[in-house]
Short mmCIF file of N, CA and C in Angstrom, two decimals:
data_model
loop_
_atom_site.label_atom_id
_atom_site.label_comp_id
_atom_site.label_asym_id
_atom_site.label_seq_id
_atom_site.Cartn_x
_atom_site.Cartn_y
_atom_site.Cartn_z
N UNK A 28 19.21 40.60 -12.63
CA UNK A 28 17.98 40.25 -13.29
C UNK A 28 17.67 38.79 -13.00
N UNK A 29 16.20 38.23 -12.50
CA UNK A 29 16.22 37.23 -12.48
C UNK A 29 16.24 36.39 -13.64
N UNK A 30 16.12 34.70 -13.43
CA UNK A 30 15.97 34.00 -14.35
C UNK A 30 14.52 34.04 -14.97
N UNK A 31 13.97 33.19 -16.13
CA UNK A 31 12.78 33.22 -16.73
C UNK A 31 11.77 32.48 -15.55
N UNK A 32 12.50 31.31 -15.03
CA UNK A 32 12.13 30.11 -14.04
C UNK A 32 11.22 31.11 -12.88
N UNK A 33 12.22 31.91 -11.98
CA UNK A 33 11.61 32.69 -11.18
C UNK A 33 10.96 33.63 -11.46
N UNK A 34 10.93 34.08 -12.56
CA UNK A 34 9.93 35.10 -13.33
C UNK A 34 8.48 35.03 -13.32
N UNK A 35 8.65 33.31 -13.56
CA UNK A 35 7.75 32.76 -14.10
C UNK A 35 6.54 32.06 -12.80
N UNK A 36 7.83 32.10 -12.05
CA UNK A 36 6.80 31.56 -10.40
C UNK A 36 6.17 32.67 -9.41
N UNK A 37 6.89 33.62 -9.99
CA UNK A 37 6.18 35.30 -9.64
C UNK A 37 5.07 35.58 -9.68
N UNK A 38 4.67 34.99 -11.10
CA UNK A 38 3.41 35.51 -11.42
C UNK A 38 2.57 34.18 -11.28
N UNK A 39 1.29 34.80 -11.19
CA UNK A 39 0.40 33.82 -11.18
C UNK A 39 -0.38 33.45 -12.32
N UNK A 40 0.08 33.65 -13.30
CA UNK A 40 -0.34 32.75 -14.78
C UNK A 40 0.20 31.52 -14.81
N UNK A 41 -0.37 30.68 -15.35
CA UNK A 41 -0.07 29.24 -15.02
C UNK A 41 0.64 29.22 -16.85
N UNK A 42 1.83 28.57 -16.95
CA UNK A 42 2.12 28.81 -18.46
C UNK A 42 2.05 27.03 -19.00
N UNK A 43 1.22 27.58 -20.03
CA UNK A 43 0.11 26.17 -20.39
C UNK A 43 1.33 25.05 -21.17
N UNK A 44 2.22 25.20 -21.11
CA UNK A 44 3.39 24.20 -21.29
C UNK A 44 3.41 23.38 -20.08
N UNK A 45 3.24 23.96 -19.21
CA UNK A 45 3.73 22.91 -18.13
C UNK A 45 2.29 22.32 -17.68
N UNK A 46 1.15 23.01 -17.80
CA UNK A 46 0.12 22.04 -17.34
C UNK A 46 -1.04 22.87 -18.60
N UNK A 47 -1.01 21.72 -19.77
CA UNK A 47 -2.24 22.28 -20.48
C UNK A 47 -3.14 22.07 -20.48
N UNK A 48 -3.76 21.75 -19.54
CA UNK A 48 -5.36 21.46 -19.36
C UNK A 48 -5.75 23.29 -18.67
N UNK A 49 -4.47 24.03 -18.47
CA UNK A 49 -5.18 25.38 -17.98
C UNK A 49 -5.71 26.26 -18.87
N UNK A 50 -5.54 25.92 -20.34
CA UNK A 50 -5.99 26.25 -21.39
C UNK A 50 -7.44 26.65 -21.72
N UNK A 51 -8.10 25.38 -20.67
CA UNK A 51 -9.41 24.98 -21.21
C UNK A 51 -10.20 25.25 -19.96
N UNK A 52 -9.51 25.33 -18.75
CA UNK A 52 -10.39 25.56 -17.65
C UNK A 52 -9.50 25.32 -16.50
N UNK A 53 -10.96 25.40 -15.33
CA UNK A 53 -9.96 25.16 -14.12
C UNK A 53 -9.64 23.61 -13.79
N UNK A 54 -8.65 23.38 -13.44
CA UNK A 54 -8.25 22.04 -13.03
C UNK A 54 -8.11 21.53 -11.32
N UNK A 55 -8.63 22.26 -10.65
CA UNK A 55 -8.20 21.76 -9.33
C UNK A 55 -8.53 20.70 -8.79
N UNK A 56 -8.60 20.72 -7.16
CA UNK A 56 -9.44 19.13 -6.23
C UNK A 56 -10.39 19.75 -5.72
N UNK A 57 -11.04 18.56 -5.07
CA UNK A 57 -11.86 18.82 -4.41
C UNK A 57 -11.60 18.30 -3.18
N UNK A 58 -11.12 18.69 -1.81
CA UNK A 58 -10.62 17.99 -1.07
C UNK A 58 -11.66 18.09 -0.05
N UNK A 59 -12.30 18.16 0.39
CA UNK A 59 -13.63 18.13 1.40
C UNK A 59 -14.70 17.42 0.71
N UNK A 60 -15.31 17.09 -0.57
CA UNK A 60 -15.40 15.47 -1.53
C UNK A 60 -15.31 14.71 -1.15
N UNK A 61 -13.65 14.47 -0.97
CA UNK A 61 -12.80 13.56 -1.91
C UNK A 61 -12.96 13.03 0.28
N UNK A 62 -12.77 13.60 0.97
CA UNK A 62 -13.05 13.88 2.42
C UNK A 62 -14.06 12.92 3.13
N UNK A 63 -15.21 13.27 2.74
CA UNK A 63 -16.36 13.02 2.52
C UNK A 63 -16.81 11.50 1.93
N UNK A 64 -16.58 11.20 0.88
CA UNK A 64 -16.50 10.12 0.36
C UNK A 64 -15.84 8.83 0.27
N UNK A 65 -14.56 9.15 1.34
CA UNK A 65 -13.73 8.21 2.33
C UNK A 65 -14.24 8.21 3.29
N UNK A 66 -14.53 8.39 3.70
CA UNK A 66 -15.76 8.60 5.27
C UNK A 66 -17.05 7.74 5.07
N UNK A 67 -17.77 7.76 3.95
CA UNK A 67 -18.47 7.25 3.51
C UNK A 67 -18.18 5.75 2.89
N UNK A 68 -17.33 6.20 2.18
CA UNK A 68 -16.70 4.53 1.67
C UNK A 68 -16.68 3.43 2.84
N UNK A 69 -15.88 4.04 3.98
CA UNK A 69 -15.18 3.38 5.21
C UNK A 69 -16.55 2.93 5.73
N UNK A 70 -17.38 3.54 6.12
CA UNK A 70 -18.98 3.08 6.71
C UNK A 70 -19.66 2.08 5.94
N UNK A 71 -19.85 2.31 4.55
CA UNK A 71 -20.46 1.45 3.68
C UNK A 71 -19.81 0.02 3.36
N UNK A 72 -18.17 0.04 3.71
CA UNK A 72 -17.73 -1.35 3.84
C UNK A 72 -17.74 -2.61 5.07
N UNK A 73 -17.42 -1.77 6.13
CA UNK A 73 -18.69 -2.28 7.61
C UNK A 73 -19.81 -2.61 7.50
N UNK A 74 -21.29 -1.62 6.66
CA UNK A 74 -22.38 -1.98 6.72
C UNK A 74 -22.14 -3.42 5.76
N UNK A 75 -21.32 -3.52 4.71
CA UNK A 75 -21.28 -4.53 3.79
C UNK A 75 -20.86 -6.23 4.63
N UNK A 76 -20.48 -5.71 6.16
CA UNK A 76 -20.24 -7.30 6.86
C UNK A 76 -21.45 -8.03 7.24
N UNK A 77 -22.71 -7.09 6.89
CA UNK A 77 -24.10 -7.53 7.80
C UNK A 77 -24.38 -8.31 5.60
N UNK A 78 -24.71 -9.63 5.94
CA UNK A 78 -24.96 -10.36 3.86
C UNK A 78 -25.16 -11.97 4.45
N UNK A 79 -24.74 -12.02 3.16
CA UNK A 79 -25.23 -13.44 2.70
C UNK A 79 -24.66 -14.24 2.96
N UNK A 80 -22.98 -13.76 3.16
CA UNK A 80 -22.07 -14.55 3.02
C UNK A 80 -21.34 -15.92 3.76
N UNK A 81 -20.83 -16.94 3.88
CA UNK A 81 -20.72 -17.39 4.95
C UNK A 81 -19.47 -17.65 5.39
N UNK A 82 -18.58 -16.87 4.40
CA UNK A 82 -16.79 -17.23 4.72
C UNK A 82 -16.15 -16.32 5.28
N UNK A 83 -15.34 -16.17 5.74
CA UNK A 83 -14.30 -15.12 7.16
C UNK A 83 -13.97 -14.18 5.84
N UNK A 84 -13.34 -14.91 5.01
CA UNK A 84 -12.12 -14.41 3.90
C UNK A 84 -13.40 -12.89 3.80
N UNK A 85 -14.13 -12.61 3.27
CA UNK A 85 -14.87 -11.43 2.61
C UNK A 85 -14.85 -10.61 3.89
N UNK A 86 -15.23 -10.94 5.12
CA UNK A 86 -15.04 -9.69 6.01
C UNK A 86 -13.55 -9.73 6.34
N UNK A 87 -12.69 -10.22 6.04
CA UNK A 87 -11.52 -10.06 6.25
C UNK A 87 -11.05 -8.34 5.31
N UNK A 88 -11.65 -9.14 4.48
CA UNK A 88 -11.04 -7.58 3.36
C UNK A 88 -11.79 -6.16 3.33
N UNK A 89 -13.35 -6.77 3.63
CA UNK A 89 -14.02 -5.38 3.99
C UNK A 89 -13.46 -4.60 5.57
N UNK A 90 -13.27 -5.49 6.48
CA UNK A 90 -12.85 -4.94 7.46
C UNK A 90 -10.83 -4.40 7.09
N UNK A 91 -10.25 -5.23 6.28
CA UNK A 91 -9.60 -4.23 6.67
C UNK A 91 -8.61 -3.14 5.16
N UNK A 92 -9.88 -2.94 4.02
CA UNK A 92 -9.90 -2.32 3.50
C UNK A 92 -10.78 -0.97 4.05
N UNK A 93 -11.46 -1.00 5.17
CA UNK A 93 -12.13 -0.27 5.48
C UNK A 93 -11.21 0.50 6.62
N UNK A 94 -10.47 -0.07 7.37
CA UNK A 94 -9.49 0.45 7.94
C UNK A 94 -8.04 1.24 7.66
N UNK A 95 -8.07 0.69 6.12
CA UNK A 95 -7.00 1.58 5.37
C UNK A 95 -7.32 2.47 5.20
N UNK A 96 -8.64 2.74 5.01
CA UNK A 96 -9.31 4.04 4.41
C UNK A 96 -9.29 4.95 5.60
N UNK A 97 -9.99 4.33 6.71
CA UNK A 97 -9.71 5.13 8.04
C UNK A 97 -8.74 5.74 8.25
N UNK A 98 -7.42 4.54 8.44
CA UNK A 98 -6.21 5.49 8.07
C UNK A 98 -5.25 6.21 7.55
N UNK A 99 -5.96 6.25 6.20
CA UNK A 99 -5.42 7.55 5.22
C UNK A 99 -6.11 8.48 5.66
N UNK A 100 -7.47 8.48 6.10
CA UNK A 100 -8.29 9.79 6.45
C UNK A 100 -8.04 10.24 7.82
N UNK A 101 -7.26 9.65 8.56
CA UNK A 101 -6.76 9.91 10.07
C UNK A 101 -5.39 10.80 9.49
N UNK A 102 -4.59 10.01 8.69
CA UNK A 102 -3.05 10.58 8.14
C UNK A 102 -3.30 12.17 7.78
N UNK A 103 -4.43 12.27 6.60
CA UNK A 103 -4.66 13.55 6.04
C UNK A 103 -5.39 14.68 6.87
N UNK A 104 -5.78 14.41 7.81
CA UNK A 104 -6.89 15.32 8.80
C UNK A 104 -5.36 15.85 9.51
N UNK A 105 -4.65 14.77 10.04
CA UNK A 105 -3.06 15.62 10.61
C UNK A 105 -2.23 16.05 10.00
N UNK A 106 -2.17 15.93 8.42
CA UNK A 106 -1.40 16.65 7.77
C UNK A 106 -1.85 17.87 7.60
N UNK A 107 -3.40 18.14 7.41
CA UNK A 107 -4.12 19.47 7.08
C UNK A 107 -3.80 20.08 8.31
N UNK A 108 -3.84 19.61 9.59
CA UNK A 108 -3.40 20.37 10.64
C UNK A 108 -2.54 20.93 10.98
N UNK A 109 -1.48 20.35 10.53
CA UNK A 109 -0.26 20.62 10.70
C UNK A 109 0.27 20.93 8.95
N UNK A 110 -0.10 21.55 8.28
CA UNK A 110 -0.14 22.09 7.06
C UNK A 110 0.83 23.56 7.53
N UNK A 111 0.18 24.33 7.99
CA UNK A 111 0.87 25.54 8.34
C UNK A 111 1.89 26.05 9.03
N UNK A 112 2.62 24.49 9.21
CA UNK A 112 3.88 25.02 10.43
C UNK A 112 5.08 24.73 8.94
N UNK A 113 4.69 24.20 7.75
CA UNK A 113 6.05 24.19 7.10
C UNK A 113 6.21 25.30 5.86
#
């Protein structure tokens, strides 16, 4: 007989001890959003080098806060790809 543990991962009821917000609704992501809106972020911090400004330091950080973003969204596009080989 199995345990309760694997019993419990059998089924697809979510048991509201371990995540109770399933109580009340659905809780998921939105990952094509969340996608979307890093993509967008990353563009809108580039357009933000064209201003007023007259010191290095501010495009320093837009450029390379804008490049972090790039490359989390480069990281996750190859993880989704490679999602199905593990």
């Amino acid at each position: 007989m199995a345990s309760k543990a694997v019993e419990k991962r059998a089924s697809n009821q979510v048991d509201p001890r371990d995540e109770p917000s399933a109580e009340w609704g659905w809780h998921g992501s939105f990952p094509l959003a969340t996608r979307i809106a890093g993509w967008a972020s990353a563009v809108i911090l580039l357009i933000m080098l064209h201003g007023n400004h007259k010191g290095a330091t501010e495009d320093l950080w837009l450029v390379g806060l804008s490049l972090f973003l790039v490359l989390m969204l480069v990281l996750d596009i190859r993880k989704q790809r490679t999602a199905w080989r593990k």
